XYZ file of C-alpha atoms in Angstrom:
560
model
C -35.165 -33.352 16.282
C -35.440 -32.083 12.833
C -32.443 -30.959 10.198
C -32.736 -27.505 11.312
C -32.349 -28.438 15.232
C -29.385 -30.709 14.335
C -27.453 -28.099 12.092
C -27.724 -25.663 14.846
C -27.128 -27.855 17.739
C -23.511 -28.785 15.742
C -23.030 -25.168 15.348
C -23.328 -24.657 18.844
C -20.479 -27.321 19.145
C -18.010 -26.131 16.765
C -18.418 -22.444 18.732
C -17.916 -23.879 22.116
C -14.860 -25.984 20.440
C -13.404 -22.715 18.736
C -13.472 -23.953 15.632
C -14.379 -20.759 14.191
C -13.999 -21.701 10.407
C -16.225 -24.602 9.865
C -18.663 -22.743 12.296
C -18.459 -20.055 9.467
C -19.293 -22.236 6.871
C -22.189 -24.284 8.608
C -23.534 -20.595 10.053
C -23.767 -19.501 5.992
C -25.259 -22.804 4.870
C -28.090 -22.274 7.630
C -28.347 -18.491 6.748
C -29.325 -19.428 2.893
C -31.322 -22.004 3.623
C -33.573 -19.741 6.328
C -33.614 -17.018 3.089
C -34.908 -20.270 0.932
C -36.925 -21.224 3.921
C -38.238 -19.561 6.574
C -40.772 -21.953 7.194
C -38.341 -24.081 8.526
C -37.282 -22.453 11.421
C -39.569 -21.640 14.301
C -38.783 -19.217 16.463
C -36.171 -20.666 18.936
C -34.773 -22.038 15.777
C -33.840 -18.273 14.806
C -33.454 -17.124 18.117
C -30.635 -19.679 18.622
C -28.693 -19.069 15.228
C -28.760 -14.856 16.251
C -27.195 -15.889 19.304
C -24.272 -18.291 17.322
C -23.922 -15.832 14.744
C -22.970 -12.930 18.078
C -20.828 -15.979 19.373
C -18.654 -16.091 16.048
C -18.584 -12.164 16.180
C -16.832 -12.724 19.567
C -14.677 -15.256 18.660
C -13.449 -13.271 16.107
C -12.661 -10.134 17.263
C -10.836 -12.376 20.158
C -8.652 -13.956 17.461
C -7.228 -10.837 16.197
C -4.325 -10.112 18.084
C -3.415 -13.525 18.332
C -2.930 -13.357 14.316
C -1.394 -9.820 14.591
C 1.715 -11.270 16.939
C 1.456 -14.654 15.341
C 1.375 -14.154 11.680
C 2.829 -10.375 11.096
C 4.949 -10.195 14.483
C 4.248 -6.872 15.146
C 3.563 -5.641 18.493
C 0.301 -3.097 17.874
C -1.975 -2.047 15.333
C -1.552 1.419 13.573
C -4.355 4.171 13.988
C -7.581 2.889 12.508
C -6.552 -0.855 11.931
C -8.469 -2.410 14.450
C -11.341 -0.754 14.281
C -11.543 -1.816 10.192
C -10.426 -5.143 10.907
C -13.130 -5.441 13.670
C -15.791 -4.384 11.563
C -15.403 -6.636 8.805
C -14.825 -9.709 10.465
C -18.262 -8.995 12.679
C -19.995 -9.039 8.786
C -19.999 -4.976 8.406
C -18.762 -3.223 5.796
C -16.201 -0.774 5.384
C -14.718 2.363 3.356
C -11.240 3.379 5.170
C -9.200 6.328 3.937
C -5.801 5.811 5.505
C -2.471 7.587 3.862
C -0.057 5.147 2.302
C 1.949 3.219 4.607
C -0.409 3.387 7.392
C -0.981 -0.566 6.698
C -3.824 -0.927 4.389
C -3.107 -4.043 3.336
C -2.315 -5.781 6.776
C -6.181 -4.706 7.341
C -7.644 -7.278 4.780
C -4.862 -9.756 5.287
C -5.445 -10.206 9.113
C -9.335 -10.214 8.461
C -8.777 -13.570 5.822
C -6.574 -15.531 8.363
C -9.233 -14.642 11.106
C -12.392 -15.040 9.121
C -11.043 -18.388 7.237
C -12.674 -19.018 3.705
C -11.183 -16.973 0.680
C -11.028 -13.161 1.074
C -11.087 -11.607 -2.844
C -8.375 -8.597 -3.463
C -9.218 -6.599 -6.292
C -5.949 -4.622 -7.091
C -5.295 -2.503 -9.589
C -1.855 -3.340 -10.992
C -1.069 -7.005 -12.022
C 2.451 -6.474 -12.724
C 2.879 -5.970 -8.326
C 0.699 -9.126 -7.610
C 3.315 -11.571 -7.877
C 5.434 -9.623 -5.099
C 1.865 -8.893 -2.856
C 1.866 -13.236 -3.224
C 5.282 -13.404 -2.373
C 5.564 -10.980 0.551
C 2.219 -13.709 1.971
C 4.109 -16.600 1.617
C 7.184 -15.093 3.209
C 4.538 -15.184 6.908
C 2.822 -18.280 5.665
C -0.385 -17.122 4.352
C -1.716 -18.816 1.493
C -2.564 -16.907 -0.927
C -2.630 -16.389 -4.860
C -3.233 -14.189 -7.892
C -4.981 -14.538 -11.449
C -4.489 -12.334 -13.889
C -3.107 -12.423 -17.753
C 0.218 -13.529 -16.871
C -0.576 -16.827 -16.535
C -0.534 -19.315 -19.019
C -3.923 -21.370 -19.383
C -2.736 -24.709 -17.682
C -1.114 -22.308 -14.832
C -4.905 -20.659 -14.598
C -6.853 -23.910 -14.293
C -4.705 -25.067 -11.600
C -5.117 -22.243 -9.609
C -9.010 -21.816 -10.017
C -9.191 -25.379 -9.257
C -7.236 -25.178 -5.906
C -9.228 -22.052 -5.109
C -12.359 -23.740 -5.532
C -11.137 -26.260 -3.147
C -10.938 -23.623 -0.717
C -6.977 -23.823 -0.429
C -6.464 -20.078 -0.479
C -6.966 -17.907 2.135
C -6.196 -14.607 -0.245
C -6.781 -14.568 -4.085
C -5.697 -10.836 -6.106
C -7.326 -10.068 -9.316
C -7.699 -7.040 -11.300
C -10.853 -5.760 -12.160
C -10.539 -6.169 -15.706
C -10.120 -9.992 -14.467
C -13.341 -9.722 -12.975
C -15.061 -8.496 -16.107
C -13.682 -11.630 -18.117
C -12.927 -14.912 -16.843
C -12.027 -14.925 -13.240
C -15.679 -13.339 -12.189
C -17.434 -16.846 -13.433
C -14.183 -18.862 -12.035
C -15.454 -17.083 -8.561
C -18.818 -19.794 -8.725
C -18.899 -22.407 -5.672
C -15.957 -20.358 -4.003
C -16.412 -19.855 -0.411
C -16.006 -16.132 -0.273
C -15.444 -14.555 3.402
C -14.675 -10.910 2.457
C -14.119 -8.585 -0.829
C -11.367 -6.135 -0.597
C -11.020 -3.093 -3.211
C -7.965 -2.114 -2.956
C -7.133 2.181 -4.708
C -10.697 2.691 -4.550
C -10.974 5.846 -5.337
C -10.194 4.425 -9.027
C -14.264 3.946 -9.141
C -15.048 7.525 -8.951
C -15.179 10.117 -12.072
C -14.178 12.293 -9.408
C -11.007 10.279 -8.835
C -7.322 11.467 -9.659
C -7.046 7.975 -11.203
C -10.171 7.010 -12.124
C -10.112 3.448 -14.037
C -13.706 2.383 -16.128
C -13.204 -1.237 -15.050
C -13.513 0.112 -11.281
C -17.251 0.757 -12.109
C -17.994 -3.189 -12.769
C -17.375 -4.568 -9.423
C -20.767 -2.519 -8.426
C -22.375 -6.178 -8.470
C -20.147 -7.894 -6.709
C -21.850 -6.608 -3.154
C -25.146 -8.226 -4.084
C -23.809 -11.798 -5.860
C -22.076 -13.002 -3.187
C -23.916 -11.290 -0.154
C -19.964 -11.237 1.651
C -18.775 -7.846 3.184
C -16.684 -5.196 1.180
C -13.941 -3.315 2.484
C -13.125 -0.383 0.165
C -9.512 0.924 0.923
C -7.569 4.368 -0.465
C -5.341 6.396 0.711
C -7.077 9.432 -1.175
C -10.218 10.524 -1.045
C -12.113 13.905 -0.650
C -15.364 13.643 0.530
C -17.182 13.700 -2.813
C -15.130 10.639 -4.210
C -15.704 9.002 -0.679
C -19.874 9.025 -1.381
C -19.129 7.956 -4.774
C -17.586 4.785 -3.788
C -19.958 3.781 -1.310
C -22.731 4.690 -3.862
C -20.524 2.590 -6.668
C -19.899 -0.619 -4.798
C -23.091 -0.720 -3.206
C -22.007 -0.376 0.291
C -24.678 -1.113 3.000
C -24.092 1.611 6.272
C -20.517 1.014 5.941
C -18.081 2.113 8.626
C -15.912 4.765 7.502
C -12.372 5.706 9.120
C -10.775 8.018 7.776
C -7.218 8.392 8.729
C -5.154 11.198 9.570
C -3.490 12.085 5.944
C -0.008 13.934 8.439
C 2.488 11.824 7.855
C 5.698 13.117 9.876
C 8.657 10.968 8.440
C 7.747 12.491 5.235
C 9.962 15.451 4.773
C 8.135 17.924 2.342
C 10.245 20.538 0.361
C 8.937 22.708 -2.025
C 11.438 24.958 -5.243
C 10.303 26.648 -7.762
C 12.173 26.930 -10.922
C 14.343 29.101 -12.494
C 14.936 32.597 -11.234
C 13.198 33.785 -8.639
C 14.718 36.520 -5.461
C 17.787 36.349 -6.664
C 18.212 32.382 -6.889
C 18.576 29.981 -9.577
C 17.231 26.869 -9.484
C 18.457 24.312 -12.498
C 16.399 21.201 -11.966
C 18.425 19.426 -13.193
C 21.663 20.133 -11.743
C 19.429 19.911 -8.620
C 17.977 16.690 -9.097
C 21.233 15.064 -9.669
C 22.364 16.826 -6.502
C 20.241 15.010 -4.882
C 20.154 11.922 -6.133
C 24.213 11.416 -5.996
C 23.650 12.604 -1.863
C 21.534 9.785 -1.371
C 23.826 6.946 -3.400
C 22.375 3.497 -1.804
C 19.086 4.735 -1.486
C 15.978 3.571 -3.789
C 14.123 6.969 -5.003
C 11.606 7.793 -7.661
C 11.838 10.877 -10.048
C 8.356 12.008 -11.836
C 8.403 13.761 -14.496
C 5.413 15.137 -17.060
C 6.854 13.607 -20.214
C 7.873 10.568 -21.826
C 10.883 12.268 -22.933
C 11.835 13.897 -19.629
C 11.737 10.125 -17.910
C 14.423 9.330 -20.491
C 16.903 12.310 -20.455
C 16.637 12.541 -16.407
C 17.582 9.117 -16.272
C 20.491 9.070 -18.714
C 21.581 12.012 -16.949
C 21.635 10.147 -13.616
C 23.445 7.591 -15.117
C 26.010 10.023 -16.701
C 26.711 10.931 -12.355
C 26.929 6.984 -11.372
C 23.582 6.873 -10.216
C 21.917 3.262 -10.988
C 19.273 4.698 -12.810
C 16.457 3.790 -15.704
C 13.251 5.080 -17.144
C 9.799 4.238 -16.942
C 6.999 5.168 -18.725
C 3.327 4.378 -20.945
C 5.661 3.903 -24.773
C 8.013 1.144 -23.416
C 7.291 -2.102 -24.037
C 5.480 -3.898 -21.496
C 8.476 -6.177 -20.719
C 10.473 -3.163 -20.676
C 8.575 -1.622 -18.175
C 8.194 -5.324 -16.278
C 11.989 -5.321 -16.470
C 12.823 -1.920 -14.626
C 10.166 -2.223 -11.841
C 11.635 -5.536 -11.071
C 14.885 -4.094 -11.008
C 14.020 -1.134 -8.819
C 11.481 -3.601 -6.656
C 14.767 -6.195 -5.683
C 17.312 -2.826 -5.363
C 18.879 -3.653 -8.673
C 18.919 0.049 -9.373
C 18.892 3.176 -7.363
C 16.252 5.550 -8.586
C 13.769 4.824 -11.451
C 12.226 8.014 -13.451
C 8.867 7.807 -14.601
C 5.463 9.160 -15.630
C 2.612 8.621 -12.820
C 2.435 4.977 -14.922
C 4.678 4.101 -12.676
C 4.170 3.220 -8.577
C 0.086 3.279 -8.503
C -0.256 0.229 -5.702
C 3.924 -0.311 -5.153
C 4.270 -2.073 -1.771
C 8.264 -1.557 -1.869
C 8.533 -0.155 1.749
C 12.094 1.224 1.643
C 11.543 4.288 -1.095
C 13.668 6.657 0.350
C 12.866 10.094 -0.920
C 10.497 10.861 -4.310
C 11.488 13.940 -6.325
C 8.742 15.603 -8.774
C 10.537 16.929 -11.302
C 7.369 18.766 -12.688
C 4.238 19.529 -11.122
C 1.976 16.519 -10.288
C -1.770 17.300 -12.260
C -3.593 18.005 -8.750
C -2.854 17.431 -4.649
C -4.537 14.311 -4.462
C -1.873 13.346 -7.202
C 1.022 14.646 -5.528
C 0.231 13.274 -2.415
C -0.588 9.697 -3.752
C 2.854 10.028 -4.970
C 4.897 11.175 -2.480
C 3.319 8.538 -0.172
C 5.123 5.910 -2.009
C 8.367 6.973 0.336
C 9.290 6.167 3.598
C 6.243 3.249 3.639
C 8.182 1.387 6.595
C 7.870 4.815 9.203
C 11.397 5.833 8.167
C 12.281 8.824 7.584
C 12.436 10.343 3.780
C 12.635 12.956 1.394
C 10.186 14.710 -0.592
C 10.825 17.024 -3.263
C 8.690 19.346 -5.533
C 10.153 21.464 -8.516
C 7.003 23.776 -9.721
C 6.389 26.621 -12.377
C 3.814 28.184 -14.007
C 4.683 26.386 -17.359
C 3.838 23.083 -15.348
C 0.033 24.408 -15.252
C 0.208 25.213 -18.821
C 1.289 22.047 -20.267
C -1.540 19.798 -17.664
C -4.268 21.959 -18.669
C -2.647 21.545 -22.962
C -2.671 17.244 -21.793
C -6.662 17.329 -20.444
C -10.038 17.135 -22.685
C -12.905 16.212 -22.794
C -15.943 16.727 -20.137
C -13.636 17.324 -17.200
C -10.797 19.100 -18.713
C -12.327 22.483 -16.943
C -12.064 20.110 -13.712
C -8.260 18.871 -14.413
C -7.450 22.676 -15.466
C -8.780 24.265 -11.640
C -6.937 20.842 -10.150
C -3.375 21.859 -11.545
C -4.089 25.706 -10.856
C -5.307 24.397 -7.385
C -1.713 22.897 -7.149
C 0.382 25.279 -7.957
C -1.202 27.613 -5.241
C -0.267 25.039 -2.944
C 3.130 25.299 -3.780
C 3.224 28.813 -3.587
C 2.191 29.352 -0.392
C 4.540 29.911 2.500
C 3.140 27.809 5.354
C 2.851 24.304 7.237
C 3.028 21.998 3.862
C 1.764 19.605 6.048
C -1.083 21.613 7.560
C -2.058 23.068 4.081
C -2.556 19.282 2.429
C -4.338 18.030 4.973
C -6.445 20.414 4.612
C -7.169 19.769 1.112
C -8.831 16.128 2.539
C -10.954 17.958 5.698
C -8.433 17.296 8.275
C -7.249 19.784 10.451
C -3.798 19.806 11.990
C -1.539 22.498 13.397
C 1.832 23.521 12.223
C 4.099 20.471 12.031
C 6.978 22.022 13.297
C 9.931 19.650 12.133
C 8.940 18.090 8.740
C 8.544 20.672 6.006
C 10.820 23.100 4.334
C 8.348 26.474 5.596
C 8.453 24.481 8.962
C 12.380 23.948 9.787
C 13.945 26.421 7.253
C 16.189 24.273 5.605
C 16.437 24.480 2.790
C 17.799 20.858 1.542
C 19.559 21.536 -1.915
C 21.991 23.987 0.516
C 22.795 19.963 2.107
C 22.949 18.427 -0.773
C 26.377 18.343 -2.134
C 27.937 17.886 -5.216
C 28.723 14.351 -4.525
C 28.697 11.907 -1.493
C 28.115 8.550 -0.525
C 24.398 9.073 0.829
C 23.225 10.985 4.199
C 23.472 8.623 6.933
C 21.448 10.111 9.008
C 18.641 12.337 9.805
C 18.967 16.337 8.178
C 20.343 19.126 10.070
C 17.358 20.518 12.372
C 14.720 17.460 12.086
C 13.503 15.534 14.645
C 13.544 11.819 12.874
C 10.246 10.254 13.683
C 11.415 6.347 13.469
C 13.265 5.852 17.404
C 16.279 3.953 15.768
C 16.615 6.373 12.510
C 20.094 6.843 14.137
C 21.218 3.298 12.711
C 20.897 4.447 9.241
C 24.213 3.603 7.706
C 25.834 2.617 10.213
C 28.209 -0.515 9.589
C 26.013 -3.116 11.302
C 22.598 -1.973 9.569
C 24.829 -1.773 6.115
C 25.531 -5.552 6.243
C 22.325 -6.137 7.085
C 21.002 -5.484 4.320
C 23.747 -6.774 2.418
C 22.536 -10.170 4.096
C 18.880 -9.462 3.276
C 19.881 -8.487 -0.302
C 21.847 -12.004 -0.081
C 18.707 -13.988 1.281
C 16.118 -12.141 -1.407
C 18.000 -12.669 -4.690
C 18.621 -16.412 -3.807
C 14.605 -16.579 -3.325
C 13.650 -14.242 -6.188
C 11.477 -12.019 -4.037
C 12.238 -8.048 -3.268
C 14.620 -7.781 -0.235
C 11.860 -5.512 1.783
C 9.914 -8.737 1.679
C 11.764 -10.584 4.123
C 12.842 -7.647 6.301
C 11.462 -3.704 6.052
C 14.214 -1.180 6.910
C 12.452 -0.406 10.157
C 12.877 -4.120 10.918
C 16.659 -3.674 10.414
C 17.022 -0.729 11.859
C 15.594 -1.913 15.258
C 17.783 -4.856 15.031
C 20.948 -3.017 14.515
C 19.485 -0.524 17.616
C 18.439 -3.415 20.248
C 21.126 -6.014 18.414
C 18.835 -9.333 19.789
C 21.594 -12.693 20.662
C 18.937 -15.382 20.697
C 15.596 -16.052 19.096
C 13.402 -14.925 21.656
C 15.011 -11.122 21.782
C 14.858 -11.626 17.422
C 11.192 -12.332 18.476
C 10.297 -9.081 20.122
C 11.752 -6.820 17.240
C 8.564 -5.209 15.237
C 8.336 -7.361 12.149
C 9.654 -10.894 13.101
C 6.963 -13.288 13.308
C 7.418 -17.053 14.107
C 7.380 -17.632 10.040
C 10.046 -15.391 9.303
C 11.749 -16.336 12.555
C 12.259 -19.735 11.579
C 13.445 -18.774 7.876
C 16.161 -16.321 8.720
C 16.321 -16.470 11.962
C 19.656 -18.461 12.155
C 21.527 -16.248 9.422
C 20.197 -12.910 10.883
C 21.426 -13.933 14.965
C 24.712 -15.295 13.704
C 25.298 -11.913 12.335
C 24.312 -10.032 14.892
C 26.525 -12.194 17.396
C 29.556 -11.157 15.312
C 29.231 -7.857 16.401
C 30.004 -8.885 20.390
């Protein structure tokens, strides 16, 4: 029997044993060398490693849901999840448009603890990757970042354990990739590239980032699958990143972009049919409603983050600024803050939030016009990430379009200019808000009936008043999509989170990492009295189970 026959015959074995990772290694090893070689194998020789290469495919896709309950201790995948997950783990790749919070992230996660090896995340944002790491660990994934942060002993240690294949998950930006951490990549076992904010590769892009356009070689050195994830993309910047990373007949979802637990309300300011709006006496309105909730204001200017904030601060709102002049420790400082509900509400430029994976942003307030609507709804999908209900609020004006179109030059100023012009029209019109920005990305959709201002009538600075401790509940006329939204701020889901707050400070990780609102809410809704009922609630895998379990039953048998 020659090497060849012997190779195969143990990859056979390692199939029929399940042992689906060193199968996966053994099946590339034999892969290269027929691409060396093809002398070497006859014809049932190749036959036979088609037929083990379907057999890992199967195993695979068989493995999924076990990780799903297993690992992330949820019940069922979200639209479109499987089918990405699926396709990359079979060896295909992938370009899925899905709208923030309809689990991007869970897609390339669940596809490196099935596929085994080391799946590379290319992120845009260092400053988040320590809490992307953290939130892993928290389910017992292993998984790492390396980036500039780390100090050159730090570095080596990591590329040294990666290397010896001890992380399943690795983040790096791809200015990274560009220096140092592209050649630290040789002799690692790569199983799957994942690009996360895509559409930060295209010209076309509303955030288009030159660095994006160096991972085009990426597909072709390593000869691994690429998943491309946004959750905005027309169809122009969608060819452009398939045509920029190289993408070989990828599978595309794209997602629906309706999001229904994100309440969209639209005012323009100043005086208009006999109403004043002051934004912001307005803004303050209703950020003191919502005292206890995390929010984010965005403003146009440097200067606008500042004053909005000290205003805030001036009504007892936990409040601080954000924006491109601070310092970067500054700017480290107050995300880390907001990320761990230091502070309430954090008022920034669009520097802040690209890639934020805190799940419990509560309602986002535009105190200008965003540049274009694949910028406002980027933005507005960093709320209610967990299903949960929240807020979204636009103040607009013509003098918004004037001052964008004064910030843009260059080749595509004309471009930004119709973008902003394109937006305020938008905001202008009187129907579904919903059905209008869907639109905007090729989707179709009726009226949405219960989740926009045009929709339900309300009009939400009439609820907002003067003062208050926070709405506890769902607004007046608006059918709450989350099935236990009723437990917001109630006493039980209050302490809580006063326990999770507890549990994250004494760890140093955000408190959404060891429990999403959702989470809590369904616990304070089905109130679980052993392990087994904690078990069942969406969120609470084994991992988690056994680290808070004990605290999170004991106080959930106090209430009897």
């Amino acid at each position: 029997m020659s090497e060849v026959e012997t190779r195969i015959e143990r990859l056979g074995a390692l199939l029929s044993e399940g042992d689906t990772a060193e199968a996966a290694g053994l099946l590339d090893d034999l892969r290269r060398r027929w691409a060396a070689d093809p002398a070497s194998f006859d014809g049932p020789a190749v036959a036979a490693l088609q037929d083990h290469g379907r057999d890992l495919d199967r195993l695979r896709i068989a493995a999924v849901d076990g990780a799903m309950a297993e690992t992330f201790g949820y019940p069922a995948f979200r639209p479109g999840q499987r089918e990405i997950i699926e396709a990359v783990v079979t060896g295909r790749d992938c370009i899925g448009i899905m709208p923030t919070g309809a689990g991007k992230s869970l897609t390339f996660q669940l596809a490196a603890r099935v596929l085994g090896g080391t799946t590379l995340v290319v992120s845009p944002l260092i400053a988040l990757m320590k809490d992307q790491v953290d939130g892993l660990h928290q389910i017992g994934m292993r998984a790492t970042f390396l980036n500039s942060s780390l100090d050159p002993r730090e570095r080596d240690d990591r590329i040294a354990r990666m290397r010896a294949g001890e992380y399943e998950l690795v983040y790096a930006a791809p200015e990274g990739l560009e220096a140092s951490v592209g050649s630290a990549l040789s002799g690692v076992r790569l199983a799957l590239i994942a690009v996360d904010d895509a559409h930060c590769i295209s010209q076309w892009g509303h955030d288009f980032r030159p660095a994006y356009r160096n991972l085009q070689g990426l597909k072709r050195r390593f000869g691994v699958p690429v998943l491309a994830l946004t959750a905005t993309a027309t169809h122009e910047v969608t060819r452009d990143i398939t045509e920029q990373l190289g993408l070989e007949d990828p599978l595309r979802f794209r997602g629906s972009f309706f999001r229904p637990n994100l309440h969209l309300h639209v005012f323009k300011k100043g005086e208009h049919d006999g109403r004043r709006i002051r934004t912001r006496e307005s803004i303050g309105r209703l950020c003191v409603a919502r005292r206890g909730q995390s929010g984010i204001v965005y403003t146009l200017s440097r200067n606008a983050a500042e004053t909005t904030a000290e205003y805030l601060r001036g009504l007892g709102v936990a409040a601080l600024p954000y924006h491109a002049g601070m310092a970067p420790e500054e700017r480290t400082a107050v995300q880390d803050a907001f990320i761990r509900d230091d502070i309430e509400v954090v008022c920034a430029t669009i520097a802040f939030g690209m890639g934020i994976d805190k799940s419990n942003v509560r309602y986002v307030i535009h105190r200008d016009m965003p540049r274009s609507l694949e910028g406002y709804y980027q933005e507005i999908g960093r709320a209610g990430r967990d299903g949960v209900e929240s807020d979204c609020v636009l103040f607009y004006s013509w003098a918004d379009v004037v001052n964008l179109e004064r910030m843009t030059d260059g080749d595509t100023a004309a471009w930004h200019g119709r973008q902003a012009r394109s937006m305020f029209t938008w905001a202008e019109q009187q129907s579904c808000r919903h059905q209008s920005v869907v639109a905007h990305f090729g989707e179709e959709m009726g009226a949405c009936g219960s989740s926009c201002d045009v929709c339900t009538g309300i009009d939400l600075l009439d609820t907002a008043p003067v003062s208050g401790a926070g709405q506890a509940g769902a607004l007046p006329g608006i059918t709450a999509p989350s099935p236990h939204d009723d437990q917001r701020g109630s006493p039980l889901f209050e302490r809580l989170r006063g326990l999770r707050k507890r549990l994250a400070d004494e760890q140093g990780v955000p408190a959404y990492v060891v429990f999403s609102d959702a989470t809590l809410l369904e616990m304070a809704a089905t109130r679980p009295r052993d392990e087994s009922a904690l078990l069942a609630v969406s969120g609470v895998g084994p991992a988690k189970l056994e680290r808070y379990g004990e605290e999170f039953l004991a106080l959930l048998r106090e209430e009897e």
